[in-house]
Short mmCIF file of C-alpha atoms in Angstrom, two decimals:
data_model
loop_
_atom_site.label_atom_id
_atom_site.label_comp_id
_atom_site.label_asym_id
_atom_site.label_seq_id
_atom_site.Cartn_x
_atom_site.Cartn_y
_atom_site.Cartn_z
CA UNK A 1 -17.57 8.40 10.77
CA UNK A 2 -15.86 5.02 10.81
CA UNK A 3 -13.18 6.65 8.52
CA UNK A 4 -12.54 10.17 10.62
CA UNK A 5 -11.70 7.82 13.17
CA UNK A 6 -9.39 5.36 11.92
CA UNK A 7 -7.81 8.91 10.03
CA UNK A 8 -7.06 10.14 13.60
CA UNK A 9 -5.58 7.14 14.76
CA UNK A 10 -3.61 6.75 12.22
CA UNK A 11 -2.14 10.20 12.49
CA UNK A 12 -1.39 9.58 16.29
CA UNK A 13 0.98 6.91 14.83
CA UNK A 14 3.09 9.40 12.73
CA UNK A 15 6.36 11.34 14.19
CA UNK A 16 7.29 14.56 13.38
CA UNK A 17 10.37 14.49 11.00
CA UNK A 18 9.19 11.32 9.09
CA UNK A 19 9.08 10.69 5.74
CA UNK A 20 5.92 8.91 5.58
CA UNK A 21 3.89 7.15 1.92
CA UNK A 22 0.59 7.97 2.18
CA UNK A 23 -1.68 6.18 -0.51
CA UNK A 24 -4.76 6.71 -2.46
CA UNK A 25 -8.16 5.74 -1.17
CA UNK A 26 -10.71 7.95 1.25
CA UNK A 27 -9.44 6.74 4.33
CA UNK A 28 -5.72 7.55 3.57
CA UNK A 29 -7.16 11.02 3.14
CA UNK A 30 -8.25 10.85 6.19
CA UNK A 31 -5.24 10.23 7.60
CA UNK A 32 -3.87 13.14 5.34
CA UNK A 33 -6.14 15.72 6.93
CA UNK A 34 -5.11 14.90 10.73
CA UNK A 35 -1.13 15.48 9.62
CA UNK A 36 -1.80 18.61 7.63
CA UNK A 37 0.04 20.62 10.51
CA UNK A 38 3.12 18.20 11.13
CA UNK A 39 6.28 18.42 9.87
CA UNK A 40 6.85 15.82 7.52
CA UNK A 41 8.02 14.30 3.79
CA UNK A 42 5.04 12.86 2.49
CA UNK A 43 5.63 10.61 -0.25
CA UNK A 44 1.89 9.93 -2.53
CA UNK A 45 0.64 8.48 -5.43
CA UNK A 46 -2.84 10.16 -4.91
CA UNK A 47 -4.00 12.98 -6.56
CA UNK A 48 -6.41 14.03 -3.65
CA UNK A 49 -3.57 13.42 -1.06
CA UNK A 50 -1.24 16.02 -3.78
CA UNK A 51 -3.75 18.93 -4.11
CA UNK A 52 -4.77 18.74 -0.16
CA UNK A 53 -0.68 18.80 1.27
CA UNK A 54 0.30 20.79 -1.93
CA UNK A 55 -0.38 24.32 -0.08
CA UNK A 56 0.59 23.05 3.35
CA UNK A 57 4.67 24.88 3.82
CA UNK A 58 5.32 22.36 6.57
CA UNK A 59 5.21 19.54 4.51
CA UNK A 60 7.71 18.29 1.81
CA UNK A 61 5.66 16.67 -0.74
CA UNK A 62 6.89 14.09 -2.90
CA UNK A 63 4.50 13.50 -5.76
CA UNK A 64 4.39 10.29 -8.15
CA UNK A 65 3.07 10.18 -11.73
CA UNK A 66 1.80 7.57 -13.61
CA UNK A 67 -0.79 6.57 -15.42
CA UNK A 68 -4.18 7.89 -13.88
CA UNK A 69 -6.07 5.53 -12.67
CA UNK A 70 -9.66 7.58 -12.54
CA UNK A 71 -12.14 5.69 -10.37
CA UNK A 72 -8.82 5.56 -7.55
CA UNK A 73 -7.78 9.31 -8.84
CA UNK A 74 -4.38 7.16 -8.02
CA UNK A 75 -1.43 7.11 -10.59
CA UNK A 76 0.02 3.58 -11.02
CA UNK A 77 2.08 1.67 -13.29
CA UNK A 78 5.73 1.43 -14.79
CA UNK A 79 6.47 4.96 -14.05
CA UNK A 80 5.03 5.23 -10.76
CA UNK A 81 6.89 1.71 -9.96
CA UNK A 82 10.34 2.94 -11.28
CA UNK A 83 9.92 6.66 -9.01
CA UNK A 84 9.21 4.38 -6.04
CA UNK A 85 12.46 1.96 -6.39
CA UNK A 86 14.46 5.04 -5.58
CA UNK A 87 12.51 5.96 -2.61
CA UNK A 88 12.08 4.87 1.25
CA UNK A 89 9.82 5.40 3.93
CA UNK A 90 9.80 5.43 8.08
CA UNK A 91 6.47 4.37 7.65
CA UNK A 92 3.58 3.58 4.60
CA UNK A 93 0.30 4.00 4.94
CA UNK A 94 -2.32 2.78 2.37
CA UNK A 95 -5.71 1.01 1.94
CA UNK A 96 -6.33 -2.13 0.80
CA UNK A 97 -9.61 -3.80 -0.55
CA UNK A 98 -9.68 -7.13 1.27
CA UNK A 99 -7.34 -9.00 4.09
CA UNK A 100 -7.75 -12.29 4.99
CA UNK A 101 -6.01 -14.42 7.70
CA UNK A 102 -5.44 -16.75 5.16
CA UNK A 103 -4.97 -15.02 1.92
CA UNK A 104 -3.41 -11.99 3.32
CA UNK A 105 -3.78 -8.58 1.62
CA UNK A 106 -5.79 -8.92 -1.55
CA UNK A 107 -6.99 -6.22 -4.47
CA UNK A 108 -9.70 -6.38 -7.17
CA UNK A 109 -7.62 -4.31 -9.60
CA UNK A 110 -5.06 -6.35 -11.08
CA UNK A 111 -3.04 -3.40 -12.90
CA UNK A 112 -2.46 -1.54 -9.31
CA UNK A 113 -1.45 -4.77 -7.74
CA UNK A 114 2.32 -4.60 -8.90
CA UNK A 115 2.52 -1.24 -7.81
CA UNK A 116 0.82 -1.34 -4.60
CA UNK A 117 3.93 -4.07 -3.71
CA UNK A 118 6.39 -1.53 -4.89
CA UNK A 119 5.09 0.67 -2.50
CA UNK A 120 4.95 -1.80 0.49
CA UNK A 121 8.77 -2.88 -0.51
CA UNK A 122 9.49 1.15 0.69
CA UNK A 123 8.70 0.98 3.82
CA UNK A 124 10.27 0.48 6.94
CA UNK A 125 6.74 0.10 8.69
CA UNK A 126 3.46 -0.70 6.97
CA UNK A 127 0.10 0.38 7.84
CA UNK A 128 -3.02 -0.50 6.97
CA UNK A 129 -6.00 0.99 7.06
CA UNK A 130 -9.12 -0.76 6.71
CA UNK A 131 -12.72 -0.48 7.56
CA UNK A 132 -14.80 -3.84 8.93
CA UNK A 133 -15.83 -4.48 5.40
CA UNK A 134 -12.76 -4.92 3.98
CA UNK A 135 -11.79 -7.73 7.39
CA UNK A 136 -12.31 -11.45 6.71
CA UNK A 137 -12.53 -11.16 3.10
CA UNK A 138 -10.34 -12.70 0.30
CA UNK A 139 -10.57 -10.36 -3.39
CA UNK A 140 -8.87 -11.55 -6.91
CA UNK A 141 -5.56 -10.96 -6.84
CA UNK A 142 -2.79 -11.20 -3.96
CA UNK A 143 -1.08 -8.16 -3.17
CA UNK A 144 0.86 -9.37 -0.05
CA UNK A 145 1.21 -12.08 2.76
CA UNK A 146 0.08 -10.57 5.72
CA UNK A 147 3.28 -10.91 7.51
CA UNK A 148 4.01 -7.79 5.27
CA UNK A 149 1.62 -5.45 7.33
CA UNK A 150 3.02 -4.75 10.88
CA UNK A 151 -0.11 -2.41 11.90
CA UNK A 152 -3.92 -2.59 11.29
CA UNK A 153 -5.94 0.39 11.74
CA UNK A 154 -9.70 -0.23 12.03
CA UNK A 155 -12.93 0.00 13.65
CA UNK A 156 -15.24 -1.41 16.06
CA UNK A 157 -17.18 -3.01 13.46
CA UNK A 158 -14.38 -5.52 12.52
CA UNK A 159 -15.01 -9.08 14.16
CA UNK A 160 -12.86 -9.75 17.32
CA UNK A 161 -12.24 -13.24 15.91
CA UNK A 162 -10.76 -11.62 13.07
CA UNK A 163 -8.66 -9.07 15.82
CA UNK A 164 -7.53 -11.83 17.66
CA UNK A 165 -6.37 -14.02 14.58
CA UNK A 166 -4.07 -10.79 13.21
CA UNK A 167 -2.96 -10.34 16.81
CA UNK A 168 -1.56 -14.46 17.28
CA UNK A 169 0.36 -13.48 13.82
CA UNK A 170 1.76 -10.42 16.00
CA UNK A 171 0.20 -7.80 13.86
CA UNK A 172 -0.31 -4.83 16.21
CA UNK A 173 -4.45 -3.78 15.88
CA UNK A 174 -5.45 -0.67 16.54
CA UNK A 175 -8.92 -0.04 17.07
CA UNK A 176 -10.33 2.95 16.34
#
């Protein structure tokens, strides 16, 4: 699937050693599964991303409460917020619901929004990954600018108009 795909890509990004934020969402677990065997310091606030590294020994899991967010099995809030202002990142990696050329990076859940910028303020790089239906369109709140992504993972689906737009604005596009 569209998501596999854009999971392995993803993963090709990662080096060994990093300490990477990986967030909730099902194409972040994608990206989980293809780094199950690497050496890393994974960083989450998703409770599908804690129970699948939890048993992996090569991975140092750093694990962020919260307040539950169900639908999202995501924690978020104050608490999650506060954890992540003593953390950094070589590189986060999270989903987003909407990104515009024009609006940027955009969510539909305004209670996640604050923390969702705590966790881009950790990293050194910031990837996101996004499926065609999430490219070109503009949700309620504003999460970020889009100079605050440097990488877009996505997939053949996603207009080239789009592509080239993100690319003018030097955002590196991978296409998965």
């Amino acid at each position: 699937s569209e998501k596999e795909k854009i999971g392995r890509a993803t993963a090709a990004l990662v080096n060994d050693g990093e300490t990477i934020f990986l967030g909730s969402g099902t194409t972040v677990l994608e990206v989980a599964r293809n780094l199950a065997e690497r050496n890393l310091t994974v960083i989450t606030n998703s409770l599908p991303v804690i129970n699948f590294m939890a048993e992996r020994p090569n991975i140092t899991l750093i694990a962020l409460g919260g307040s539950l967010r169900p639908s999202e099995l995501s924690f978020i809030g104050h608490i999650t917020e506060q954890s992540l202002a003593e953390l950094h990142a070589d590189r986060v990696i999270i989903g987003t619901h909407a990104i515009s050329v024009e609006q940027g990076l955009t969510n539909d859940y305004l209670p996640e929004t604050l923390t969702d910028r705590a966790i881009l303020n950790i990293g050194r790089e910031i990837v996101i990954v996004a499926d065609h239906t999430k490219c070109g369109v503009v949700s309620t709140a504003l999460l970020a600018p889009l100079s605050a992504m440097h990488i877009l993972v996505t997939d053949g689906g996603t207009d080239v108009e789009f592509i080239n737009a993100l690319k003018q604005k030097e955002i590196n596009v991978i296409v998965a």
